[in-house]
């Protein structure tokens, strides 16, 4: 009998996986696609839409699934019962599976209060209105912001550059544009050549740039930065911060992402895979999503009996930057400390030259739309294409723009985490049942427990997680901590200044922060105790 593969999702990773499975496993698998939204949106051109330079394409998911040899079922995955291999859904009851691939994408959430958050197609009209206001000389100073936590910054560079081109065409040279980013260099992820080309373009178009700047709020005409400072502007356009959608029964990070191995297997669960924006890989990009989907599909196909050696995920970053003018192409290889080997070229660096590059998806969509390659080939005015080979390990260092707990820069002897933390946290194992943990938490009168595997902190479970699990009718002596914990929790060390810990807890919305020494849990910091001990000064750094 064919292996029943259920793919939760109807986006880039889901379609690429369905296509790869059909090509690699043929009739050894039956593939079902489950998604709440009946359409597939091809989003990259959302940035061009407000300027009249392109259009977001939309396809019927049922038709795409059919052409990819899969069945489409409307509905959302709400929970995973990995023990029984059942996927309870919002629509059709529970779907039994042999292999589950979770490709549910990420949810954009506002990152800079008071700004126009540009999420994609849903915000092209608001962006168009802003352009009209600028053109009517009602707005004279606009900031484009990459907030911390954003891991795909390209669209804001595109919006800034295209706004500048739009203004130049209309002779509106008094409007001031500034791009604010926590990166050390603009588009840092794309290497030296990428950064230099973008810096040059920004300068050419008169867009000022503020690097190493972390904007958090736009209020009263001021864009506020942390740890300190502000910029006076009249409007702010910011990228959203991405969060994984909550799906019960899966280990998710505090941001909702699923920890996976190099073949896309979700840590600790058998026959559950994940690919795309919902995974904990720090880069949320369509091309990366397709590469993860291919790696997962290869292992699933091999397990189903296909004659192939599954290759692990090897991230190569390809980006096409829309600028509104002359095309330019860039390539950057980043290979774990081997130096910067970025180059610039006038030719496309991959084929078909799509903005979302996928081995199976790009030609499939091209054929479906009746064109040789997807609609935004770099003949689009002013495209810059970028290709980066990422070393998976170092990608975590360079990709994520996050707030990090840094030692006190001024070396002042202020209060530290050690002054406010509790030193006897409850530590449980990932294979413990929820019933066992609930009992221990009650016995110690605690609201949370740290989860350690061979002594190393891998998660955290709170009374809220237990409530969530029991509300889903799981059996206390069957459900395991691993399925309901927050995976890879943000943690701190005892020597961290208390103000830094409070800032990070506030920004991430955390009530408790594990304290570790050499990855081993040594304590727990509660927000109330931390806030009490904190001084007024902040001391945080930016991590790349
Ligand atoms: C404005 C903009 C421009 C971009 N430009 C580029 C670009 O130029 N190049 C590039 O490579 N990438 C680009 N991206 C990023 C790219 O779109 C994403 O990285 C990519 O779509 C991620 O693929 P995914 O399959 O993980 O998620 P998605 O494509 O978002 O698909 C998620 C799917 O899961 C479904 N879903 C959600 N919840 C559930 C659930 N509970 N159960 C079942 N299904 C569920 C959704 O309905 C959807 O079908 C851009 C994104 C934006 C917003």
Coordinates of C-alpha atoms and ligand atoms in Angstrom, one line a residue:
X1 CA 0.0 0.0 0.0
X2 CA 1.2 3.5 -0.8
X3 CA 2.6 5.6 2.1
X4 CA 0.0 8.2 3.1
X5 CA 1.7 11.6 3.2
X6 CA -0.3 14.4 4.7
X7 CA 1.1 17.9 3.9
X8 CA -0.3 20.6 6.2
X9 CA 0.0 23.8 4.1
X10 CA -0.8 25.1 0.7
X11 CA 2.2 27.5 0.2
X12 CA 5.6 27.4 -1.3
X13 CA 7.1 24.5 0.8
X14 CA 3.9 22.4 0.6
X15 CA 3.7 22.6 -3.2
X16 CA 7.4 22.0 -3.7
X17 CA 7.2 18.9 -1.4
X18 CA 4.2 17.5 -3.2
X19 CA 6.0 17.9 -6.6
X20 CA 9.2 16.5 -5.3
X21 CA 7.4 13.5 -3.8
X22 CA 5.6 12.7 -7.0
X23 CA 8.8 12.9 -9.0
X24 CA 10.9 10.9 -6.5
X25 CA 8.5 8.4 -5.0
X26 CA 6.0 8.1 -7.8
X27 CA 3.1 5.9 -6.8
X28 CA 4.8 4.7 -3.6
X29 CA 3.1 7.6 -1.9
X30 CA -0.3 9.2 -1.9
X31 CA -0.2 12.9 -1.1
X32 CA -2.9 15.0 0.5
X33 CA -2.6 18.7 0.9
X34 CA -4.5 20.4 3.8
X35 CA -4.9 24.2 3.9
X36 CA -7.4 26.6 5.2
X37 CA -7.1 29.1 2.3
X38 CA -8.2 27.8 -1.1
X39 CA -5.6 29.9 -3.0
X40 CA -1.9 29.9 -3.5
X41 CA -0.5 33.4 -3.4
X42 CA 2.7 34.2 -5.2
X43 CA 3.7 37.1 -3.0
X44 CA 7.1 38.6 -4.1
X45 CA 5.5 41.1 -6.4
X46 CA 3.5 42.6 -3.5
X47 CA 6.3 45.1 -3.1
X48 CA 6.0 46.2 -6.8
X49 CA 2.2 46.5 -6.8
X50 CA 1.8 49.9 -5.1
X51 CA 4.1 51.3 -7.7
X52 CA 2.2 49.8 -10.6
X53 CA 5.3 47.7 -11.5
X54 CA 3.9 44.2 -11.0
X55 CA 1.0 42.2 -9.7
X56 CA 0.6 39.5 -7.1
X57 CA -0.5 36.3 -8.8
X58 CA -3.1 34.0 -7.2
X59 CA -3.8 30.3 -8.2
X60 CA -6.6 27.9 -7.3
X61 CA -4.9 25.5 -4.8
X62 CA -7.1 22.5 -5.8
X63 CA -6.0 22.9 -9.4
X64 CA -2.4 23.2 -8.5
X65 CA -2.6 20.2 -6.1
X66 CA -4.3 18.1 -8.8
X67 CA -1.6 19.0 -11.4
X68 CA 1.0 18.0 -8.8
X69 CA -0.6 14.6 -8.3
X70 CA -2.1 15.4 -4.8
X71 CA -5.6 15.7 -3.3
X72 CA -6.5 19.1 -1.7
X73 CA -8.6 19.2 1.4
X74 CA -9.7 22.5 2.9
X75 CA -9.1 22.9 6.6
X76 CA -6.4 23.8 9.1
X77 CA -4.2 21.4 11.1
X78 CA -5.0 22.2 14.8
X79 CA -3.1 19.5 16.6
X80 CA -0.8 16.6 16.0
X81 CA -1.4 13.3 17.8
X82 CA 2.0 11.8 16.9
X83 CA 1.4 8.6 19.0
X84 CA -1.7 7.7 17.0
X85 CA -0.6 9.3 13.7
X86 CA -3.7 11.4 13.6
X87 CA -4.0 15.0 12.5
X88 CA -7.1 16.7 14.0
X89 CA -8.2 19.5 11.7
X90 CA -10.6 22.5 11.9
X91 CA -12.8 21.1 9.2
X92 CA -12.8 17.4 8.3
X93 CA -12.3 15.7 11.7
X94 CA -9.0 13.9 12.1
X95 CA -6.9 12.7 9.1
X96 CA -4.9 9.6 9.6
X97 CA -1.4 9.7 8.1
X98 CA 1.8 7.6 7.8
X99 CA 4.0 10.6 7.4
X100 CA 3.1 14.2 8.3
X101 CA 4.9 17.2 6.7
X102 CA 4.1 20.5 8.5
X103 CA 4.4 23.4 6.1
X104 CA 2.1 26.0 7.6
X105 CA 4.3 29.1 7.1
X106 CA 4.6 32.0 9.5
X107 CA 2.2 34.7 10.7
X108 CA 3.4 38.3 10.3
X109 CA 2.9 40.4 13.5
X110 CA 3.6 44.2 13.9
X111 CA 7.1 44.8 15.2
X112 CA 7.1 48.6 15.4
X113 CA 4.0 50.1 17.1
X114 CA 2.6 53.0 15.2
X115 CA 4.2 52.1 11.9
X116 CA 2.6 50.9 8.6
X117 CA 3.5 47.2 8.8
X118 CA 4.1 45.9 5.3
X119 CA 3.0 42.2 5.4
X120 CA 2.5 41.7 1.6
X121 CA -0.6 41.7 -0.6
X122 CA -2.8 42.8 2.3
X123 CA -0.9 46.1 2.6
X124 CA -0.3 47.2 -0.9
X125 CA -3.3 49.5 -0.8
X126 CA -2.0 51.2 2.4
X127 CA 1.4 51.6 0.8
X128 CA -0.3 53.1 -2.4
X129 CA -2.1 55.6 -0.2
X130 CA 1.1 56.6 1.5
X131 CA 2.7 57.2 -1.9
X132 CA -0.2 59.4 -2.8
X133 CA 0.2 61.4 0.4
X134 CA 3.9 61.9 -0.3
X135 CA 3.2 62.9 -3.9
X136 CA 0.7 65.5 -2.7
X137 CA 3.5 66.9 -0.5
X138 CA 1.6 66.1 2.7
X139 CA 4.5 63.9 4.0
X140 CA 8.1 65.0 3.9
X141 CA 10.1 62.5 5.8
X142 CA 9.6 58.7 5.8
X143 CA 11.5 55.9 7.5
X144 CA 11.7 52.3 6.2
X145 CA 12.5 50.0 9.1
X146 CA 14.0 46.5 9.5
X147 CA 13.0 45.7 13.1
X148 CA 15.0 43.2 15.2
X149 CA 13.7 39.7 14.8
X150 CA 13.2 40.2 11.1
X151 CA 15.0 37.6 9.1
X152 CA 14.1 38.4 5.5
X153 CA 14.9 42.1 5.1
X154 CA 14.9 42.3 1.3
X155 CA 11.3 43.7 0.8
X156 CA 12.0 46.8 2.9
X157 CA 15.0 47.7 0.7
X158 CA 12.9 47.1 -2.3
X159 CA 10.2 49.4 -1.0
X160 CA 12.7 52.2 -0.1
X161 CA 14.4 52.0 -3.5
X162 CA 11.2 51.9 -5.4
X163 CA 9.8 54.8 -3.4
X164 CA 12.9 56.8 -4.2
X165 CA 12.6 56.0 -7.9
X166 CA 8.8 56.9 -7.8
X167 CA 9.7 60.3 -6.3
X168 CA 12.5 61.0 -8.7
X169 CA 10.2 60.3 -11.7
X170 CA 7.8 63.0 -10.3
X171 CA 10.5 65.5 -9.5
X172 CA 9.8 65.3 -5.8
X173 CA 13.3 65.9 -4.5
X174 CA 12.5 67.5 -1.2
X175 CA 11.1 64.3 0.4
X176 CA 13.6 62.7 2.8
X177 CA 13.9 58.9 3.0
X178 CA 15.8 57.0 5.6
X179 CA 16.4 53.3 6.0
X180 CA 16.8 52.1 9.6
X181 CA 18.2 48.7 10.3
X182 CA 19.9 46.7 13.2
X183 CA 22.3 45.2 10.6
X184 CA 25.9 46.4 10.6
X185 CA 25.8 46.8 6.8
X186 CA 22.8 47.1 4.5
X187 CA 21.5 43.7 3.4
X188 CA 24.4 42.2 5.4
X189 CA 23.3 38.7 4.7
X190 CA 24.2 39.0 1.0
X191 CA 27.9 39.6 1.7
X192 CA 30.2 42.4 0.9
X193 CA 29.3 42.8 -2.8
X194 CA 25.6 42.7 -2.0
X195 CA 26.0 45.3 0.8
X196 CA 28.1 47.6 -1.3
X197 CA 25.8 47.4 -4.3
X198 CA 22.8 48.2 -2.1
X199 CA 24.6 51.0 -0.3
X200 CA 25.5 52.5 -3.7
X201 CA 21.9 52.2 -4.9
X202 CA 20.6 53.8 -1.7
X203 CA 23.1 56.7 -2.0
X204 CA 22.4 57.2 -5.7
X205 CA 18.7 57.5 -4.9
X206 CA 19.3 59.8 -1.9
X207 CA 18.1 57.3 0.7
X208 CA 19.9 57.9 4.0
X209 CA 20.9 54.8 5.9
X210 CA 21.1 54.2 9.7
X211 CA 22.7 50.8 10.5
X212 CA 23.1 49.3 14.0
X213 CA 19.8 50.9 14.9
X214 CA 17.0 49.0 16.5
X215 CA 13.7 50.8 16.1
X216 CA 10.8 49.7 18.4
X217 CA 8.1 52.3 18.3
X218 CA 6.8 55.3 16.3
X219 CA 5.1 57.9 18.6
X220 CA 4.6 61.6 18.4
X221 CA 6.7 62.0 15.2
X222 CA 9.6 60.2 16.8
X223 CA 10.9 56.8 15.8
X224 CA 12.2 55.4 19.1
X225 CA 15.4 53.2 19.2
X226 CA 16.7 50.9 21.8
X227 CA 18.8 51.1 23.9
X228 CA 18.5 54.8 23.3
X229 CA 17.9 57.5 20.7
X230 CA 15.2 58.5 18.3
X231 CA 14.7 59.8 14.7
X232 CA 12.2 62.5 13.8
X233 CA 10.0 61.4 10.9
X234 CA 6.4 61.8 9.7
X235 CA 5.7 58.2 8.5
X236 CA 7.2 54.8 9.2
X237 CA 7.0 51.7 7.0
X238 CA 8.2 48.5 8.8
X239 CA 8.5 44.9 8.1
X240 CA 6.6 42.5 10.4
X241 CA 8.1 40.1 12.8
X242 CA 7.3 36.5 11.9
X243 CA 5.8 33.9 14.3
X244 CA 5.0 30.3 13.7
X245 CA 1.2 29.5 14.0
X246 CA 0.5 27.5 17.3
X247 CA -0.2 23.9 16.6
X248 CA -0.8 21.8 19.6
X249 CA 1.2 18.6 20.1
X250 CA 4.4 19.9 18.5
X251 CA 7.5 21.3 20.2
X252 CA 7.6 25.0 19.2
X253 CA 10.1 27.7 20.1
X254 CA 8.9 30.8 21.9
X255 CA 8.4 32.3 18.4
X256 CA 6.3 29.3 17.3
X257 CA 9.0 27.7 15.1
X258 CA 9.6 23.9 14.9
X259 CA 13.2 22.6 15.6
X260 CA 14.1 20.2 12.8
X261 CA 17.2 18.3 11.7
X262 CA 18.9 18.5 8.3
X263 CA 16.3 16.3 6.7
X264 CA 13.4 18.2 8.1
X265 CA 12.5 15.7 10.9
X266 CA 10.9 17.4 13.9
X267 CA 13.0 16.8 17.0
X268 CA 11.8 13.9 19.0
X269 CA 8.7 12.9 16.9
X270 CA 8.8 10.0 14.5
X271 CA 7.4 10.5 11.0
X272 CA 6.7 14.2 11.5
X273 CA 8.6 16.5 9.2
X274 CA 8.5 20.3 8.7
X275 CA 9.7 22.7 6.0
X276 CA 9.6 26.4 5.2
X277 CA 8.9 29.5 7.4
X278 CA 7.5 27.4 10.3
X279 CA 10.9 25.7 11.0
X280 CA 13.5 27.2 13.3
X281 CA 15.9 27.9 10.4
X282 CA 16.6 31.6 10.8
X283 CA 16.0 32.7 7.2
X284 CA 12.4 32.9 6.2
X285 CA 12.6 32.9 2.4
X286 CA 10.7 31.1 -0.3
X287 CA 13.8 29.6 -2.0
X288 CA 15.1 28.3 1.3
X289 CA 11.6 26.8 2.0
X290 CA 11.7 24.8 -1.3
X291 CA 15.2 23.5 -0.4
X292 CA 14.0 22.3 3.0
X293 CA 10.9 20.7 1.3
X294 CA 13.2 18.9 -1.2
X295 CA 15.4 17.5 1.6
X296 CA 12.3 16.3 3.5
X297 CA 10.7 14.8 0.4
X298 CA 13.9 12.9 -0.4
X299 CA 14.0 11.1 3.0
X300 CA 10.2 10.4 2.9
X301 CA 10.6 9.0 -0.7
X302 CA 13.6 6.8 0.4
X303 CA 11.6 5.5 3.4
X304 CA 8.8 4.7 1.1
X305 CA 11.1 2.5 -1.0
X306 CA 12.4 4.9 -3.7
X307 CA 16.0 4.1 -4.8
X308 CA 17.8 7.3 -3.7
X309 CA 20.2 8.5 -1.1
X310 CA 18.5 11.4 0.7
X311 CA 20.7 14.5 0.8
X312 CA 20.5 16.9 3.8
X313 CA 19.3 20.5 3.5
X314 CA 22.1 22.7 2.1
X315 CA 21.0 26.3 2.1
X316 CA 21.7 28.5 -0.9
X317 CA 20.3 31.9 -0.7
X318 CA 19.2 33.5 -4.0
X319 CA 17.5 36.8 -4.0
X320 CA 16.2 39.1 -6.7
X321 CA 16.0 42.7 -5.6
X322 CA 13.4 44.9 -7.3
X323 CA 14.7 48.5 -7.4
X324 CA 12.5 50.2 -10.0
X325 CA 15.4 50.8 -12.5
X326 CA 18.4 49.2 -14.2
X327 CA 19.1 45.5 -13.4
X328 CA 22.3 44.3 -11.6
X329 CA 23.2 40.8 -10.5
X330 CA 25.1 39.7 -7.5
X331 CA 26.4 36.4 -6.1
X332 CA 27.8 35.7 -2.7
X333 CA 29.1 32.4 -1.2
X334 CA 29.3 32.2 2.6
X335 CA 31.2 29.1 3.6
X336 CA 31.9 29.0 7.3
X337 CA 34.8 31.4 7.7
X338 CA 36.3 30.8 4.2
X339 CA 36.0 34.5 3.5
X340 CA 33.7 36.7 1.5
X341 CA 33.5 35.6 -2.1
X342 CA 30.7 37.8 -3.4
X343 CA 30.7 38.9 -7.0
X344 CA 28.5 41.2 -9.2
X345 CA 27.3 40.2 -12.6
X346 CA 25.0 41.4 -15.4
X347 CA 23.5 38.0 -16.1
X348 CA 21.0 35.9 -14.1
X349 CA 22.7 33.5 -11.8
X350 CA 20.1 30.7 -11.9
X351 CA 17.4 29.5 -14.2
X352 CA 14.5 29.9 -14.4
X353 CA 15.2 33.4 -13.0
X354 CA 12.3 33.4 -10.6
X355 CA 12.0 35.4 -7.4
X356 CA 11.1 32.3 -5.5
X357 CA 13.5 29.7 -6.7
X358 CA 12.4 26.1 -6.4
X359 CA 13.7 23.1 -8.3
X360 CA 10.2 21.8 -9.0
X361 CA 8.0 24.8 -8.2
X362 CA 9.5 27.5 -10.4
X363 CA 9.1 25.6 -13.7
X364 CA 5.8 24.1 -12.5
X365 CA 4.3 27.6 -11.8
X366 CA 5.7 28.9 -15.1
X367 CA 4.0 26.1 -17.0
X368 CA 0.8 26.6 -15.1
X369 CA 0.7 30.3 -15.8
X370 CA 1.5 29.6 -19.5
X371 CA 4.9 31.3 -19.4
X372 CA 8.4 29.8 -19.7
X373 CA 9.4 31.2 -16.4
X374 CA 7.5 32.9 -13.5
X375 CA 6.2 36.3 -14.2
X376 CA 8.8 38.5 -12.5
X377 CA 11.9 37.3 -14.4
X378 CA 14.7 39.9 -14.0
X379 CA 13.6 41.7 -17.1
X380 CA 11.4 43.5 -14.5
X381 CA 12.8 47.0 -14.4
X382 CA 15.7 47.4 -12.0
X383 CA 16.2 43.9 -10.6
X384 CA 19.3 43.0 -8.7
X385 CA 19.8 39.2 -8.2
X386 CA 21.8 37.8 -5.4
X387 CA 23.0 34.2 -4.7
X388 CA 24.5 33.1 -1.4
X389 CA 25.6 29.7 -0.4
X390 CA 25.0 29.5 3.4
X391 CA 26.8 27.2 5.8
X392 CA 23.9 25.9 7.8
X393 CA 25.7 26.4 11.1
X394 CA 26.9 29.9 10.5
X395 CA 23.6 30.9 9.0
X396 CA 22.2 31.0 12.5
X397 CA 24.9 33.6 13.4
X398 CA 24.4 35.8 10.3
X399 CA 20.8 35.6 9.5
X400 CA 18.8 36.5 12.6
X401 CA 18.6 40.1 13.8
X402 CA 17.7 39.5 17.4
X403 CA 18.0 41.2 20.7
X404 CA 20.6 39.4 22.7
X405 CA 21.6 39.5 26.3
X406 CA 25.0 41.2 26.3
X407 CA 27.4 41.8 29.2
X408 CA 27.4 45.2 30.7
X409 CA 29.2 47.4 28.1
X410 CA 30.4 49.9 30.7
X411 CA 31.5 47.2 33.1
X412 CA 29.6 48.9 36.0
X413 CA 28.9 46.8 39.0
X414 CA 25.1 46.8 38.9
X415 CA 22.5 44.1 39.8
X416 CA 22.8 40.9 37.8
X417 CA 20.4 38.0 37.1
X418 CA 22.1 36.2 40.0
X419 CA 20.6 38.7 42.4
X420 CA 17.0 38.0 41.4
X421 CA 16.9 34.4 40.2
X422 CA 15.7 31.3 42.0
X423 CA 18.4 28.6 42.2
X424 CA 16.3 25.5 42.6
X425 CA 14.2 25.2 39.4
X426 CA 12.2 22.0 38.7
X427 CA 14.0 20.1 35.9
X428 CA 12.1 17.3 34.0
X429 CA 12.9 15.0 31.1
X430 CA 11.3 15.3 27.6
X431 CA 9.9 11.8 27.8
X432 CA 8.2 12.4 31.2
X433 CA 4.4 12.3 30.9
X434 CA 2.3 15.5 31.5
X435 CA 0.7 13.7 34.4
X436 CA 4.1 13.2 36.1
X437 CA 5.1 16.8 35.6
X438 CA 1.7 18.2 36.8
X439 CA 2.1 16.2 40.0
X440 CA 5.7 17.5 40.6
X441 CA 4.7 21.1 39.8
X442 CA 1.8 20.8 42.3
X443 CA 4.1 19.2 45.0
X444 CA 6.6 22.1 44.7
X445 CA 4.0 24.8 44.1
X446 CA 5.6 25.9 40.9
X447 CA 4.1 27.3 37.6
X448 CA 6.8 25.9 35.3
X449 CA 9.6 23.4 34.8
X450 CA 12.7 23.3 32.7
X451 CA 13.2 20.4 30.3
X452 CA 16.7 18.9 30.0
X453 CA 18.1 16.2 27.8
X454 CA 21.4 14.6 29.0
X455 CA 21.7 17.7 31.3
X456 CA 21.3 20.2 28.5
X457 CA 18.4 22.7 28.5
X458 CA 16.1 21.9 25.5
X459 CA 12.7 23.3 26.6
X460 CA 10.4 24.7 29.2
X461 CA 6.9 23.7 30.2
X462 CA 4.4 25.9 32.1
X463 CA 1.1 25.4 33.8
X464 CA -0.4 27.1 30.7
X465 CA 1.0 24.4 28.4
X466 CA -0.5 21.7 30.7
X467 CA -3.9 23.5 30.6
X468 CA -3.7 23.7 26.8
X469 CA -2.9 20.0 26.6
X470 CA -5.6 18.9 29.0
X471 CA -8.1 21.1 27.2
X472 CA -7.3 19.1 24.0
X473 CA -8.3 16.0 25.9
X474 CA -4.9 14.4 25.8
X475 CA -4.4 11.6 28.3
X476 CA -2.1 12.7 31.2
X477 CA -0.2 9.4 31.3
X478 CA 0.3 9.2 27.5
X479 CA 1.1 12.8 26.3
X480 CA 4.8 13.6 26.7
X481 CA 6.5 16.8 27.7
X482 CA 8.4 16.9 24.4
X483 CA 5.2 17.4 22.5
X484 CA 3.9 20.4 24.6
X485 CA 7.0 22.2 25.8
X486 CA 8.4 25.5 24.4
X487 CA 11.5 24.2 22.5
X488 CA 14.9 26.0 22.6
X489 CA 13.8 28.6 25.1
X490 CA 15.6 32.0 25.3
X491 CA 17.9 31.8 28.2
X492 CA 20.4 33.9 30.1
X493 CA 23.4 33.6 32.4
X494 CA 23.6 34.5 36.0
X495 CA 26.2 37.3 35.2
X496 CA 23.9 39.2 32.8
X497 CA 22.9 42.7 33.9
X498 CA 19.3 42.6 35.2
X499 CA 18.1 45.5 33.0
X500 CA 19.2 43.6 29.9
X501 CA 17.2 40.5 31.1
X502 CA 14.1 42.7 31.8
X503 CA 14.3 44.3 28.3
X504 CA 14.5 41.0 26.5
X505 CA 11.7 39.5 28.6
X506 CA 9.5 42.5 27.9
X507 CA 10.3 42.5 24.1
X508 CA 9.6 38.8 23.8
X509 CA 6.6 38.8 26.3
X510 CA 8.3 36.3 28.6
X511 CA 7.3 35.8 32.3
X512 CA 10.1 33.5 33.1
X513 CA 13.6 33.2 31.8
X514 CA 15.8 30.0 32.4
X515 CA 19.3 30.7 33.6
X516 CA 22.0 28.4 32.2
X517 CA 25.7 27.8 32.7
X518 CA 27.4 25.9 29.8
X519 CA 23.9 25.0 28.5
X520 CA 22.9 23.3 31.9
X521 CA 19.9 24.8 33.7
X522 CA 20.9 26.5 37.0
X523 CA 18.1 28.8 37.8
X524 CA 14.9 30.6 36.8
X525 CA 14.3 34.3 36.6
X526 CA 10.7 35.6 37.1
X527 CA 9.8 38.9 35.5
X528 CA 8.4 40.4 38.7
X529 CA 11.5 39.7 40.7
X530 CA 13.7 40.9 37.8
X531 CA 11.8 44.1 37.4
X532 CA 12.1 44.8 41.1
X533 CA 15.8 44.3 41.0
X534 CA 16.3 46.3 37.8
X535 CA 17.7 49.8 37.7
X536 CA 16.4 52.4 35.2
X537 CA 19.4 51.9 32.8
X538 CA 19.3 49.4 29.9
X539 CA 22.2 47.4 28.6
X540 CA 21.3 45.3 25.6
X541 CA 23.2 44.4 22.5
X542 CA 22.2 43.3 19.0
X543 CA 23.1 39.8 17.8
X544 CA 23.7 38.8 14.2
Ligands
LIG1 C1 6.1 40.8 0.6 C2 6.9 39.6 0.5 C3 7.9 39.4 -0.4 C4 8.6 38.2 -0.5 N1 9.6 38.1 -1.5 C5 10.3 36.9 -1.6 C6 11.2 36.8 -2.7 O1 11.4 37.6 -3.4 N2 11.8 35.6 -2.7 C7 11.6 34.6 -1.9 O2 12.2 33.5 -2.0 N3 10.7 34.7 -0.8 C8 10.0 35.9 -0.7 N4 9.2 36.0 0.3 C9 9.0 35.0 1.4 C10 8.2 33.8 0.9 O3 7.0 34.2 0.4 C11 8.1 32.8 2.1 O4 9.3 32.6 2.7 C12 7.5 31.5 1.6 O5 6.2 31.7 1.1 C13 7.4 30.5 2.8 O6 6.8 29.3 2.3 P1 6.0 28.4 3.3 O7 5.4 27.3 2.5 O8 6.8 28.1 4.5 O9 4.8 29.4 3.8 P2 3.6 30.0 3.0 O10 4.0 30.1 1.5 O11 3.3 31.2 3.7 O12 2.5 29.0 3.1 C14 1.9 28.6 4.3 C15 0.6 27.8 3.9 O13 0.2 27.1 5.1 C16 -1.2 27.4 5.2 N5 -1.6 27.2 6.7 C17 -1.4 28.1 7.7 N6 -1.8 27.6 8.8 C18 -2.2 26.3 8.6 C19 -2.7 25.2 9.3 N7 -2.8 25.3 10.7 N8 -2.9 24.0 8.7 C20 -2.8 23.9 7.4 N9 -2.3 24.9 6.6 C21 -2.0 26.1 7.2 C22 -1.5 28.7 4.6 O14 -2.8 28.9 4.3 C23 -0.5 28.6 3.4 O15 -1.2 27.9 2.4 C24 8.4 37.2 0.4 C25 7.4 37.3 1.4 C26 6.7 38.5 1.5 C27 5.6 38.6 2.5

